[in-house]
DNA sequence: ATGTCTTTGTGAACGCGTGCACAAAGATGG
DNA sequence: CCATCTTTGTGCACGCGTTCACAAAGACAT
């Protein structure tokens, strides 16, 4: 959840805590839903429930933006939608390039949540020449060679990486060199970027592993004794040290579950 | 990055901080890569660099698992891989169902990172009868009606929701009623679940919005004055609230509530 | 106006997470 | 066996984020 790369140097931006910024989109979504139902005002309690957070937290979050509420009444929905949108920078147009048009890239291109929030897919890029020209989500896929021109012509500052892990760093470097300063990374790799470039990562596998941890804990509490066989590796030895001979087995180089997925971002 | 729903009641599990749990998969990936290169041991410094974190943090994280390192040497890669896998519950098989086989669902089904981490796609579910039987990622899509039987027969405890927002809560309720206790939600909605059920959410739009915020800030620091026109909503009024008496009844509130609230309440 | 009721905005306390800095532990070499 | 060097494991301090609890502010009724 966090800017994986660079530790938090300028975490705090202009008085608005990072944790609060991360929740603003959540509030915005809830407010938008209310707006569509023509609800004029909401209390912090109601809105908090809709957004799934604590009401005190919500009020404190809003207090960083200013005093936009009316005591005894609540918040004006339309006004708040505008204020949050402005704070998040959604009142302007953000051209975005998506690199790596596999299953995931295509899903992203088709994702409706982008356009409705001020994001515009400026181009779909893929390294495979066979993909070039092929329409995905109504946009013709372009080859990587076009990347620089596209970024310059459209003033793209946000890039989405949906390539396999092996290509991610290379793609990232190119994006950055062409002027992209914010990257959303779906490839399961740690990206290295220069100072000033923001990286956020979404890793499907990691999310599942975290769930598995809690799931195991839940199961373990009920029945402390193991019930499931352990089909994976055996207990392995803790390495007693002594004469170190590396030696055996090296046939497993790129073999099994290599991080390089044949299909998609693994 | 958090269990959207239920506040954090049992955040701390068994002495292992949630923040540490969230990083374990990261370490595991880095260690797996080292393992494939037959590297026998790593220092906290090296591993930390590979995982993109601080070495002190990494050592402290590992200290929650136990003393698995050797001073003056480092950590045994294979052993650590096993220990972390076991801690995360990856030494056992986790059958998973994916509900909603659209672009995103298909991408998830094809995602290689699952199988390599102990997760097995037990079934692909879609509400569209036309999808039934259609093979995706080598697995035939099944209709929602089969959900209960599939979950029971396979002992599924983890479900992935990749449906449109409108259907998410309903799908969630069904999964939970059939015994699923961990949910990975890709739909842009706040899910309500009973106590004891874990929910993690991945929201593509939110990630982009957070990036936009920082991007705007970066741009704003260089040129404080705005350069882009505001194509979205105008400044709107902050809600007058009538301090004094307004001569006539001002009905300049929202337009008539003729708006169609056709959208799902969710 | 005045009183009551609702809801915001925030001061303050608390807990978690992070990072520093160092002592302890073990390897390694003589 | 002793000296030295490397690297872990952790005590401690600090800062961020969360939550409580309440005074202030305004709406509303009388």
Coordinates of C-alpha atoms (C1' of nucleotides) in Angstrom, one line a residue:
Chain A
X1 CA 0.0 0.0 0.0
X2 CA 2.4 2.2 -0.1
X3 CA 5.0 3.7 -2.3
X4 CA 7.0 0.6 -2.4
X5 CA 10.2 2.2 -3.5
X6 CA 11.7 5.2 -1.9
X7 CA 11.0 5.3 1.7
X8 CA 8.7 8.1 2.8
X9 CA 10.7 11.2 2.2
X10 CA 8.0 13.7 1.3
X11 CA 5.3 11.6 2.7
X12 CA 3.5 14.5 4.1
X13 CA 2.6 16.8 1.3
X14 CA 0.9 20.0 2.4
X15 CA -0.4 19.0 5.8
X16 CA -2.4 16.2 4.4
X17 CA -1.3 12.9 5.9
X18 CA -0.7 10.0 3.5
X19 CA -3.2 7.8 5.2
X20 CA -5.8 10.5 4.7
X21 CA -5.0 10.8 1.0
X22 CA -5.4 7.1 0.6
X23 CA -8.9 7.4 2.0
X24 CA -10.1 10.3 0.0
X25 CA -10.9 8.2 -3.1
X26 CA -13.1 6.1 -0.8
X27 CA -15.0 9.0 0.4
X28 CA -15.3 10.3 -3.1
X29 CA -16.9 7.2 -4.3
X30 CA -19.4 7.1 -1.5
X31 CA -20.2 10.8 -2.1
X32 CA -20.6 10.2 -5.8
X33 CA -23.2 7.5 -5.1
X34 CA -25.1 9.9 -2.8
X35 CA -24.9 12.6 -5.4
X36 CA -26.4 10.4 -8.0
X37 CA -29.3 9.7 -5.7
X38 CA -29.6 13.5 -5.2
X39 CA -29.0 13.4 -1.5
X40 CA -28.2 17.0 -0.5
X41 CA -26.3 16.4 2.7
X42 CA -24.7 13.7 4.8
X43 CA -23.6 13.5 8.4
X44 CA -20.1 12.2 9.1
X45 CA -21.7 9.2 10.7
X46 CA -23.7 8.2 7.6
X47 CA -20.8 8.9 5.2
X48 CA -18.4 7.0 7.4
X49 CA -20.7 4.0 7.4
X50 CA -20.9 4.1 3.6
X51 CA -17.2 4.3 3.2
X52 CA -16.5 1.7 5.9
X53 CA -14.5 3.8 8.3
X54 CA -14.8 5.4 11.7
X55 CA -16.7 8.6 11.8
X56 CA -14.1 10.4 13.9
X57 CA -11.5 9.4 11.4
X58 CA -13.5 10.8 8.6
X59 CA -14.1 14.1 10.3
X60 CA -10.4 14.4 11.1
X61 CA -9.6 13.6 7.5
X62 CA -11.9 16.3 6.2
X63 CA -10.5 18.7 8.7
X64 CA -7.2 18.6 6.8
X65 CA -9.0 19.9 3.8
X66 CA -10.8 22.7 5.6
X67 CA -14.0 23.3 7.4
X68 CA -16.4 22.2 4.8
X69 CA -19.2 20.9 7.1
X70 CA -22.0 22.6 8.9
X71 CA -22.5 21.8 12.5
X72 CA -25.8 20.3 13.3
X73 CA -26.3 19.5 9.7
X74 CA -23.5 17.7 8.1
X75 CA -21.7 18.0 4.8
X76 CA -23.0 19.3 1.5
X77 CA -22.6 16.4 -0.9
X78 CA -22.0 18.3 -4.1
X79 CA -19.6 20.7 -2.5
X80 CA -17.6 18.0 -0.9
X81 CA -17.4 16.0 -4.1
X82 CA -15.9 19.0 -5.7
X83 CA -13.4 19.8 -2.9
X84 CA -12.1 16.2 -2.7
X85 CA -11.9 16.0 -6.5
X86 CA -9.9 19.1 -6.6
X87 CA -7.6 18.0 -3.8
X88 CA -7.0 14.7 -5.5
X89 CA -6.3 16.5 -8.8
X90 CA -9.2 14.9 -10.5
X91 CA -10.5 18.2 -11.9
X92 CA -7.9 17.9 -14.6
X93 CA -7.3 15.4 -17.3
X94 CA -4.7 12.7 -16.7
X95 CA -3.5 10.9 -19.8
X96 CA -2.3 7.5 -18.9
X97 CA -0.4 4.8 -20.9
X98 CA -0.8 1.2 -20.2
X99 CA 2.2 -1.0 -21.1
X100 CA 1.8 -4.7 -21.5
X101 CA -1.5 -5.6 -23.0
X102 CA -2.0 -9.2 -21.9
X103 CA -5.0 -10.3 -20.0
X104 CA -4.5 -7.9 -17.2
X105 CA -3.6 -5.0 -19.5
X106 CA -6.7 -5.6 -21.5
X107 CA -8.8 -5.7 -18.3
X108 CA -7.3 -2.4 -17.2
X109 CA -8.0 -0.8 -20.6
X110 CA -11.6 -1.9 -20.3
X111 CA -11.9 -0.8 -16.7
X112 CA -14.6 1.9 -16.5
X113 CA -13.4 3.4 -13.3
X114 CA -10.7 5.3 -15.1
X115 CA -12.6 7.5 -17.4
X116 CA -15.1 8.4 -14.8
X117 CA -12.4 9.8 -12.6
X118 CA -10.5 12.0 -15.0
X119 CA -8.1 9.4 -16.3
X120 CA -7.9 8.9 -20.0
X121 CA -6.1 6.0 -21.6
X122 CA -3.8 7.8 -24.0
X123 CA -2.3 4.7 -25.4
X124 CA -1.9 0.9 -25.1
X125 CA 1.6 -0.3 -25.5
X126 CA 2.9 -3.8 -26.1
X127 CA 6.3 -5.2 -27.1
X128 CA 4.8 -7.9 -29.2
X129 CA 4.7 -6.7 -32.9
X130 CA 1.8 -9.0 -33.5
X131 CA -0.3 -7.0 -31.1
X132 CA 0.3 -3.7 -32.9
X133 CA -2.9 -2.3 -34.5
X134 CA -5.1 -4.8 -32.7
X135 CA -8.0 -2.9 -31.1
X136 CA -8.4 -3.4 -27.3
X137 CA -11.2 -1.5 -25.6
X138 CA -11.6 0.5 -28.7
X139 CA -8.0 1.6 -28.8
X140 CA -5.4 0.3 -31.2
X141 CA -2.4 -1.2 -29.5
X142 CA 0.8 0.4 -30.4
X143 CA 4.3 -0.9 -30.4
X144 CA 6.9 0.0 -27.7
X145 CA 8.8 2.0 -30.3
X146 CA 6.1 4.6 -30.2
X147 CA 6.4 5.1 -26.5
X148 CA 8.5 8.2 -26.4
X149 CA 6.5 10.0 -29.0
X150 CA 3.2 9.2 -27.3
X151 CA 4.4 10.3 -23.9
X152 CA 5.7 13.6 -25.3
X153 CA 2.8 14.4 -27.5
X154 CA 0.2 13.7 -24.9
X155 CA 2.1 15.0 -21.9
X156 CA 1.7 11.7 -20.1
X157 CA 3.0 11.7 -16.6
X158 CA 1.3 8.5 -15.3
X159 CA 2.2 5.0 -16.6
X160 CA 0.7 1.7 -15.8
X161 CA 3.0 -1.4 -16.0
X162 CA 1.2 -4.7 -16.7
X163 CA 4.0 -6.6 -18.2
X164 CA 5.6 -9.8 -17.0
X165 CA 8.0 -9.3 -14.1
X166 CA 11.1 -9.7 -16.3
X167 CA 10.3 -6.7 -18.4
X168 CA 9.0 -4.4 -15.7
X169 CA 12.2 -2.7 -14.7
X170 CA 13.2 -2.1 -18.3
X171 CA 9.8 -0.6 -19.1
X172 CA 9.9 1.4 -16.0
X173 CA 13.3 2.9 -16.9
X174 CA 12.0 3.9 -20.3
X175 CA 8.9 5.5 -19.0
X176 CA 10.9 7.5 -16.5
X177 CA 13.4 8.6 -19.1
X178 CA 10.6 9.9 -21.2
X179 CA 9.2 12.0 -18.5
X180 CA 6.7 9.8 -16.6
X181 CA 6.9 10.6 -12.9
X182 CA 4.2 8.3 -11.5
X183 CA 3.9 4.6 -12.0
X184 CA 1.3 2.0 -11.1
X185 CA 3.1 -1.4 -11.1
X186 CA 1.2 -4.7 -11.5
X187 CA 4.3 -6.7 -12.1
X188 CA 5.6 -8.7 -9.1
X189 CA 8.9 -6.9 -8.9
X190 CA 10.5 -4.2 -6.8
X191 CA 11.1 -1.3 -9.2
X192 CA 14.0 1.0 -8.8
X193 CA 13.3 4.6 -9.6
X194 CA 15.1 7.9 -9.2
X195 CA 14.1 10.4 -6.6
X196 CA 10.9 12.3 -7.4
X197 CA 9.2 9.4 -9.1
X198 CA 6.3 7.8 -7.3
X199 CA 5.6 4.1 -7.6
X200 CA 2.6 2.3 -6.3
X201 CA 2.3 -1.4 -6.6
X202 CA -0.5 -3.9 -6.8
X203 CA 0.4 -7.5 -6.2
X204 CA -2.4 -10.0 -6.5
X205 CA -0.3 -12.8 -5.2
X206 CA 0.7 -10.9 -2.1
X207 CA -2.9 -10.1 -1.2
X208 CA -3.8 -13.8 -1.4
X209 CA -0.8 -14.7 0.8
X210 CA -1.9 -12.3 3.4
X211 CA -5.3 -13.8 3.4
X212 CA -3.9 -17.2 3.6
X213 CA -2.0 -16.2 6.7
X214 CA -5.1 -15.1 8.5
X215 CA -7.0 -18.1 7.2
X216 CA -4.4 -20.4 8.6
X217 CA -4.5 -18.7 11.9
X218 CA -8.3 -19.0 12.0
X219 CA -8.1 -22.7 11.3
X220 CA -5.3 -23.1 13.7
X221 CA -7.2 -21.7 16.6
X222 CA -10.1 -24.1 16.3
X223 CA -8.0 -27.2 15.8
X224 CA -4.6 -26.6 17.1
X225 CA -3.3 -29.9 15.7
X226 CA -2.5 -30.0 12.1
X227 CA -5.0 -31.8 9.9
X228 CA -3.7 -31.1 6.5
X229 CA -0.8 -33.0 5.1
X230 CA 2.1 -30.8 4.0
X231 CA 2.5 -31.4 0.3
X232 CA 5.2 -28.9 0.0
X233 CA 8.8 -28.8 1.2
X234 CA 9.9 -30.7 4.3
X235 CA 11.2 -29.0 7.4
X236 CA 14.7 -28.5 6.0
X237 CA 17.6 -28.1 8.2
X238 CA 18.7 -24.8 9.7
X239 CA 22.2 -25.0 8.3
X240 CA 24.6 -26.2 11.0
X241 CA 27.5 -24.4 9.5
X242 CA 30.9 -26.0 9.3
X243 CA 32.8 -26.9 6.2
X244 CA 30.8 -25.1 3.5
X245 CA 30.6 -27.0 0.3
X246 CA 28.1 -25.5 -1.9
X247 CA 27.9 -28.0 -4.5
X248 CA 25.1 -30.1 -5.0
X249 CA 22.1 -29.6 -7.2
X250 CA 22.0 -26.7 -9.7
X251 CA 19.7 -28.2 -12.1
X252 CA 16.9 -26.1 -10.8
X253 CA 17.9 -22.8 -12.3
X254 CA 15.0 -21.4 -14.3
X255 CA 12.9 -24.4 -13.7
X256 CA 9.6 -24.5 -11.7
X257 CA 7.7 -21.5 -10.5
X258 CA 10.1 -19.0 -11.9
X259 CA 9.0 -15.5 -11.5
X260 CA 8.9 -15.2 -15.2
X261 CA 5.4 -16.1 -16.1
X262 CA 4.7 -17.5 -19.5
X263 CA 1.3 -15.9 -19.4
X264 CA 0.9 -12.7 -17.5
X265 CA 2.4 -10.8 -14.7
X266 CA 3.1 -13.5 -12.3
Chain B
X1 CA -4.2 -2.2 2.1
X2 CA -6.3 -3.1 4.8
X3 CA -9.1 -5.2 5.8
X4 CA -11.6 -2.7 4.5
X5 CA -14.5 -3.9 6.6
X6 CA -14.3 -4.9 10.1
X7 CA -12.0 -2.5 12.0
X8 CA -8.9 -4.1 13.3
X9 CA -10.1 -6.3 16.1
X10 CA -7.7 -9.1 15.9
X11 CA -5.1 -7.2 14.0
X12 CA -2.3 -8.8 15.9
X13 CA -2.4 -12.5 15.4
X14 CA 0.2 -14.3 17.4
X15 CA 2.8 -11.7 18.1
X16 CA 3.4 -11.0 14.4
X17 CA 2.4 -7.4 13.6
X18 CA 0.2 -7.0 10.6
X19 CA 2.7 -4.8 8.9
X20 CA 5.2 -7.6 9.1
X21 CA 2.8 -10.1 7.7
X22 CA 2.3 -7.8 4.7
X23 CA 6.0 -7.8 4.0
X24 CA 6.6 -11.6 4.4
X25 CA 5.4 -12.3 0.8
X26 CA 7.8 -9.7 -0.4
X27 CA 10.7 -11.4 1.4
X28 CA 9.5 -14.7 0.2
X29 CA 9.6 -13.6 -3.4
X30 CA 13.1 -12.3 -3.1
X31 CA 14.3 -15.4 -1.3
X32 CA 12.7 -17.6 -4.0
X33 CA 14.6 -15.8 -6.6
X34 CA 17.9 -16.3 -4.7
X35 CA 17.0 -19.9 -4.2
X36 CA 16.6 -20.4 -7.9
X37 CA 20.1 -19.0 -8.4
X38 CA 21.3 -21.5 -5.8
X39 CA 22.5 -18.8 -3.4
X40 CA 23.0 -20.5 -0.1
X41 CA 22.9 -17.5 2.3
X42 CA 22.0 -13.8 2.4
X43 CA 22.7 -11.0 4.8
X44 CA 19.9 -8.9 6.0
X45 CA 21.4 -6.0 4.0
X46 CA 21.4 -7.9 0.7
X47 CA 17.9 -9.3 1.2
X48 CA 16.6 -6.0 2.3
X49 CA 17.9 -4.3 -0.9
X50 CA 16.3 -7.0 -3.0
X51 CA 13.0 -6.6 -1.3
X52 CA 13.2 -2.8 -1.3
X53 CA 13.0 -2.3 2.5
X54 CA 15.2 -1.2 5.3
X55 CA 17.6 -3.8 6.7
X56 CA 16.8 -3.1 10.3
X57 CA 13.1 -3.5 9.5
X58 CA 13.8 -6.8 7.8
X59 CA 15.7 -8.1 10.8
X60 CA 13.0 -7.0 13.2
X61 CA 10.4 -8.7 11.0
X62 CA 12.3 -11.9 11.0
X63 CA 12.8 -11.7 14.7
X64 CA 9.1 -12.1 15.1
X65 CA 9.4 -15.5 13.4
X66 CA 12.3 -16.6 15.5
X67 CA 16.1 -16.5 15.4
X68 CA 16.6 -18.0 12.1
X69 CA 19.8 -16.2 11.2
X70 CA 23.5 -16.8 12.0
X71 CA 25.5 -13.9 13.2
X72 CA 28.4 -13.1 11.1
X73 CA 26.9 -15.0 8.2
X74 CA 23.3 -14.2 7.5
X75 CA 20.3 -16.3 6.7
X76 CA 20.1 -19.7 5.1
X77 CA 18.0 -19.1 2.0
X78 CA 16.3 -22.4 1.8
X79 CA 15.5 -22.6 5.4
X80 CA 14.1 -19.1 5.5
X81 CA 11.9 -19.9 2.4
X82 CA 10.4 -22.8 4.3
X83 CA 9.9 -20.9 7.5
X84 CA 8.2 -18.0 5.8
X85 CA 6.1 -20.3 3.7
X86 CA 5.0 -22.2 6.7
X87 CA 4.2 -19.0 8.6
X88 CA 2.1 -17.7 5.7
X89 CA 0.4 -21.0 5.4
X90 CA 1.7 -21.7 1.9
X91 CA 2.8 -25.2 2.7
X92 CA -0.8 -26.3 2.4
X93 CA -3.1 -26.2 -0.6
X94 CA -5.6 -23.4 -0.8
X95 CA -8.4 -24.0 -3.2
X96 CA -9.8 -20.7 -4.5
X97 CA -12.9 -19.7 -6.4
X98 CA -13.0 -16.7 -8.7
X99 CA -16.4 -15.2 -9.3
X100 CA -17.0 -12.9 -12.2
X101 CA -15.1 -14.0 -15.3
X102 CA -14.9 -10.8 -17.2
X103 CA -11.6 -9.3 -18.4
X104 CA -10.3 -9.1 -14.9
X105 CA -11.5 -12.5 -13.8
X106 CA -9.9 -14.0 -16.9
X107 CA -6.6 -12.2 -16.1
X108 CA -6.7 -13.6 -12.6
X109 CA -7.4 -17.1 -13.8
X110 CA -4.4 -16.9 -16.0
X111 CA -2.3 -15.4 -13.3
X112 CA 0.7 -17.6 -12.8
X113 CA 1.5 -16.3 -9.3
X114 CA -1.3 -18.3 -7.8
X115 CA -0.3 -21.9 -8.5
X116 CA 3.3 -21.2 -7.6
X117 CA 2.3 -20.1 -4.1
X118 CA 0.1 -22.9 -3.1
X119 CA -3.1 -21.5 -4.5
X120 CA -5.2 -23.6 -6.7
X121 CA -8.1 -22.3 -8.8
X122 CA -10.9 -24.7 -7.8
X123 CA -13.4 -23.1 -10.1
X124 CA -14.4 -20.1 -12.2
X125 CA -17.9 -18.8 -11.7
X126 CA -20.0 -16.4 -13.7
X127 CA -23.6 -15.4 -13.6
X128 CA -23.9 -15.3 -17.3
X129 CA -25.3 -18.7 -18.6
X130 CA -23.6 -18.0 -21.9
X131 CA -20.2 -18.3 -20.2
X132 CA -20.9 -21.7 -18.7
X133 CA -18.7 -24.4 -20.1
X134 CA -16.5 -21.9 -21.9
X135 CA -12.9 -22.7 -21.1
X136 CA -10.8 -19.9 -19.5
X137 CA -7.2 -20.7 -18.6
X138 CA -7.9 -24.3 -19.2
X139 CA -10.8 -24.4 -16.8
X140 CA -14.4 -24.5 -17.8
X141 CA -16.5 -21.7 -16.4
X142 CA -19.4 -22.8 -14.2
X143 CA -22.6 -21.1 -13.4
X144 CA -23.4 -19.4 -10.1
X145 CA -25.8 -22.1 -9.3
X146 CA -22.9 -24.5 -8.8
X147 CA -21.3 -22.2 -6.2
X148 CA -22.5 -24.0 -3.1
X149 CA -21.6 -27.4 -4.2
X150 CA -18.2 -26.4 -5.4
X151 CA -17.3 -24.7 -2.2
X152 CA -18.4 -27.6 -0.1
X153 CA -16.9 -30.3 -2.3
X154 CA -13.5 -28.5 -2.5
X155 CA -13.4 -27.1 1.0
X156 CA -12.9 -23.6 -0.4
X157 CA -12.3 -20.9 2.2
X158 CA -10.9 -18.2 0.0
X159 CA -13.0 -16.4 -2.7
X160 CA -12.0 -13.8 -5.2
X161 CA -14.7 -11.3 -6.4
X162 CA -14.1 -9.8 -9.8
X163 CA -17.7 -8.9 -10.6
X164 CA -19.2 -5.5 -11.3
X165 CA -19.7 -3.4 -8.2
X166 CA -23.4 -3.9 -8.2
X167 CA -23.2 -7.7 -7.8
X168 CA -20.3 -7.8 -5.4
X169 CA -22.2 -7.6 -2.1
X170 CA -24.6 -10.3 -3.2
X171 CA -21.9 -12.6 -4.3
X172 CA -20.0 -11.9 -1.1
X173 CA -23.1 -12.8 1.0
X174 CA -23.4 -16.1 -0.9
X175 CA -19.8 -16.9 -0.6
X176 CA -19.9 -16.3 3.2
X177 CA -23.1 -18.3 3.6
X178 CA -21.4 -21.2 2.0
X179 CA -18.4 -21.1 4.3
X180 CA -15.9 -18.8 2.7
X181 CA -14.1 -16.8 5.3
X182 CA -11.5 -14.8 3.3
X183 CA -12.4 -12.6 0.4
X184 CA -10.2 -10.7 -2.1
X185 CA -12.4 -8.0 -3.6
X186 CA -11.7 -6.3 -6.8
X187 CA -15.1 -4.7 -7.1
X188 CA -15.1 -1.0 -6.2
X189 CA -17.5 -1.4 -3.3
X190 CA -17.3 -1.6 0.5
X191 CA -18.3 -5.1 1.4
X192 CA -20.1 -5.8 4.6
X193 CA -19.2 -9.1 6.2
X194 CA -19.9 -10.8 9.5
X195 CA -17.3 -11.0 12.2
X196 CA -14.6 -13.5 11.5
X197 CA -14.5 -13.0 7.8
X198 CA -11.5 -11.2 6.3
X199 CA -11.8 -8.9 3.4
X200 CA -8.9 -7.4 1.4
X201 CA -9.6 -5.1 -1.5
X202 CA -7.7 -4.1 -4.5
X203 CA -9.0 -1.0 -6.2
X204 CA -7.3 0.1 -9.4
X205 CA -9.1 3.4 -9.5
X206 CA -8.0 4.3 -6.0
X207 CA -4.4 3.7 -6.7
X208 CA -4.5 5.9 -9.7
X209 CA -6.2 8.7 -7.7
X210 CA -3.5 8.5 -5.1
X211 CA -0.9 8.8 -7.8
X212 CA -2.8 11.8 -9.3
X213 CA -2.7 13.5 -5.9
X214 CA 1.1 13.3 -5.7
X215 CA 1.5 14.1 -9.3
X216 CA -0.6 17.3 -8.9
X217 CA 1.5 18.2 -5.9
X218 CA 4.7 17.8 -7.8
X219 CA 3.4 19.9 -10.7
X220 CA 2.1 22.5 -8.3
X221 CA 5.4 23.0 -6.6
X222 CA 7.1 23.9 -9.8
X223 CA 4.5 26.2 -11.1
X224 CA 2.3 27.3 -8.3
X225 CA -0.1 29.1 -10.7
X226 CA -2.6 26.9 -12.4
X227 CA -2.0 26.3 -16.1
X228 CA -4.7 23.8 -16.9
X229 CA -8.2 24.8 -17.3
X230 CA -10.7 23.1 -15.1
X231 CA -12.9 21.1 -17.4
X232 CA -14.9 19.6 -14.5
X233 CA -17.3 21.1 -12.1
X234 CA -17.1 24.8 -11.2
X235 CA -16.4 25.9 -7.6
X236 CA -19.9 25.2 -6.4
X237 CA -21.3 27.0 -3.5
X238 CA -20.4 26.1 0.1
X239 CA -24.0 25.9 1.2
X240 CA -25.2 29.3 2.3
X241 CA -27.2 28.0 5.3
X242 CA -29.1 31.2 5.6
X243 CA -27.7 33.2 8.5
X244 CA -30.3 35.9 8.0
X245 CA -33.7 35.4 6.7
X246 CA -33.9 35.0 3.0
X247 CA -36.7 37.0 1.7
X248 CA -38.1 34.3 -0.4
X249 CA -37.9 30.7 -0.3
X250 CA -34.8 29.9 -2.3
X251 CA -35.2 26.7 -4.1
X252 CA -31.8 26.9 -5.8
X253 CA -30.9 23.7 -4.1
X254 CA -30.2 20.8 -6.4
X255 CA -32.4 20.7 -9.4
X256 CA -35.7 19.0 -8.9
X257 CA -35.2 15.5 -7.6
X258 CA -36.1 14.1 -10.9
X259 CA -32.8 12.4 -11.0
X260 CA -33.0 8.8 -11.6
X261 CA -31.5 6.9 -8.7
X262 CA -31.6 3.8 -10.8
X263 CA -28.1 2.9 -9.6
X264 CA -27.8 0.2 -7.1
X265 CA -27.8 1.4 -3.5
X266 CA -25.1 -1.2 -2.7
Chain C
dA1 C1' -34.3 35.9 21.8
dT2 C1' -33.5 32.0 24.2
dG3 C1' -33.0 27.2 24.9
dT4 C1' -32.4 22.7 23.2
dC5 C1' -30.6 19.5 20.1
dT6 C1' -27.6 17.9 16.5
dT7 C1' -23.2 17.4 14.5
dT8 C1' -18.8 19.2 13.5
dG9 C1' -13.9 20.1 14.5
dT10 C1' -10.1 19.1 17.4
dG11 C1' -7.1 18.6 21.7
dA12 C1' -5.0 14.9 23.9
dA13 C1' -3.9 10.2 24.9
dC14 C1' -2.5 5.9 23.2
dG15 C1' -0.6 2.3 20.3
dC16 C1' 1.8 0.7 16.3
dG17 C1' 5.5 0.9 13.2
dT18 C1' 10.1 2.6 11.9
dG19 C1' 14.8 3.4 12.2
dC20 C1' 19.0 4.1 15.0
dA21 C1' 22.6 2.3 17.3
dC22 C1' 24.9 -1.1 19.8
dA23 C1' 25.8 -5.2 22.5
dA24 C1' 25.8 -10.1 21.8
dA25 C1' 26.9 -14.1 19.0
dG26 C1' 29.3 -16.6 16.1
dA27 C1' 32.7 -17.1 12.2
dT28 C1' 37.4 -16.8 10.8
dG29 C1' 42.4 -16.5 11.2
dG30 C1' 46.6 -16.8 13.6
Chain D
dC1 C1' 42.8 -20.2 22.7
dC2 C1' 42.6 -15.5 21.7
dA3 C1' 41.8 -11.6 18.7
dT4 C1' 39.3 -9.6 15.2
dC5 C1' 35.7 -9.0 12.1
dT6 C1' 31.0 -9.6 10.5
dT7 C1' 26.2 -9.7 11.0
dT8 C1' 22.3 -10.6 13.8
dG9 C1' 18.9 -9.4 17.3
dT10 C1' 16.9 -5.8 20.0
dG11 C1' 16.3 -1.8 23.4
dC12 C1' 14.9 2.7 22.8
dA13 C1' 13.2 6.9 21.0
dC14 C1' 10.4 9.2 17.7
dG15 C1' 6.7 10.2 14.7
dC16 C1' 2.4 8.9 12.4
dG17 C1' -2.2 7.4 12.7
dT18 C1' -6.3 6.2 15.4
dT19 C1' -9.6 7.0 18.7
dC20 C1' -11.9 9.2 22.5
dA21 C1' -14.3 12.7 24.3
dC22 C1' -15.9 17.2 24.4
dA23 C1' -16.4 22.2 23.6
dA24 C1' -18.0 25.2 20.0
dA25 C1' -21.1 26.2 16.3
dG26 C1' -25.0 26.3 14.1
dA27 C1' -30.0 24.6 13.2
dC28 C1' -34.5 24.6 14.8
dA29 C1' -38.5 25.2 17.9
dT30 C1' -40.8 28.0 21.0

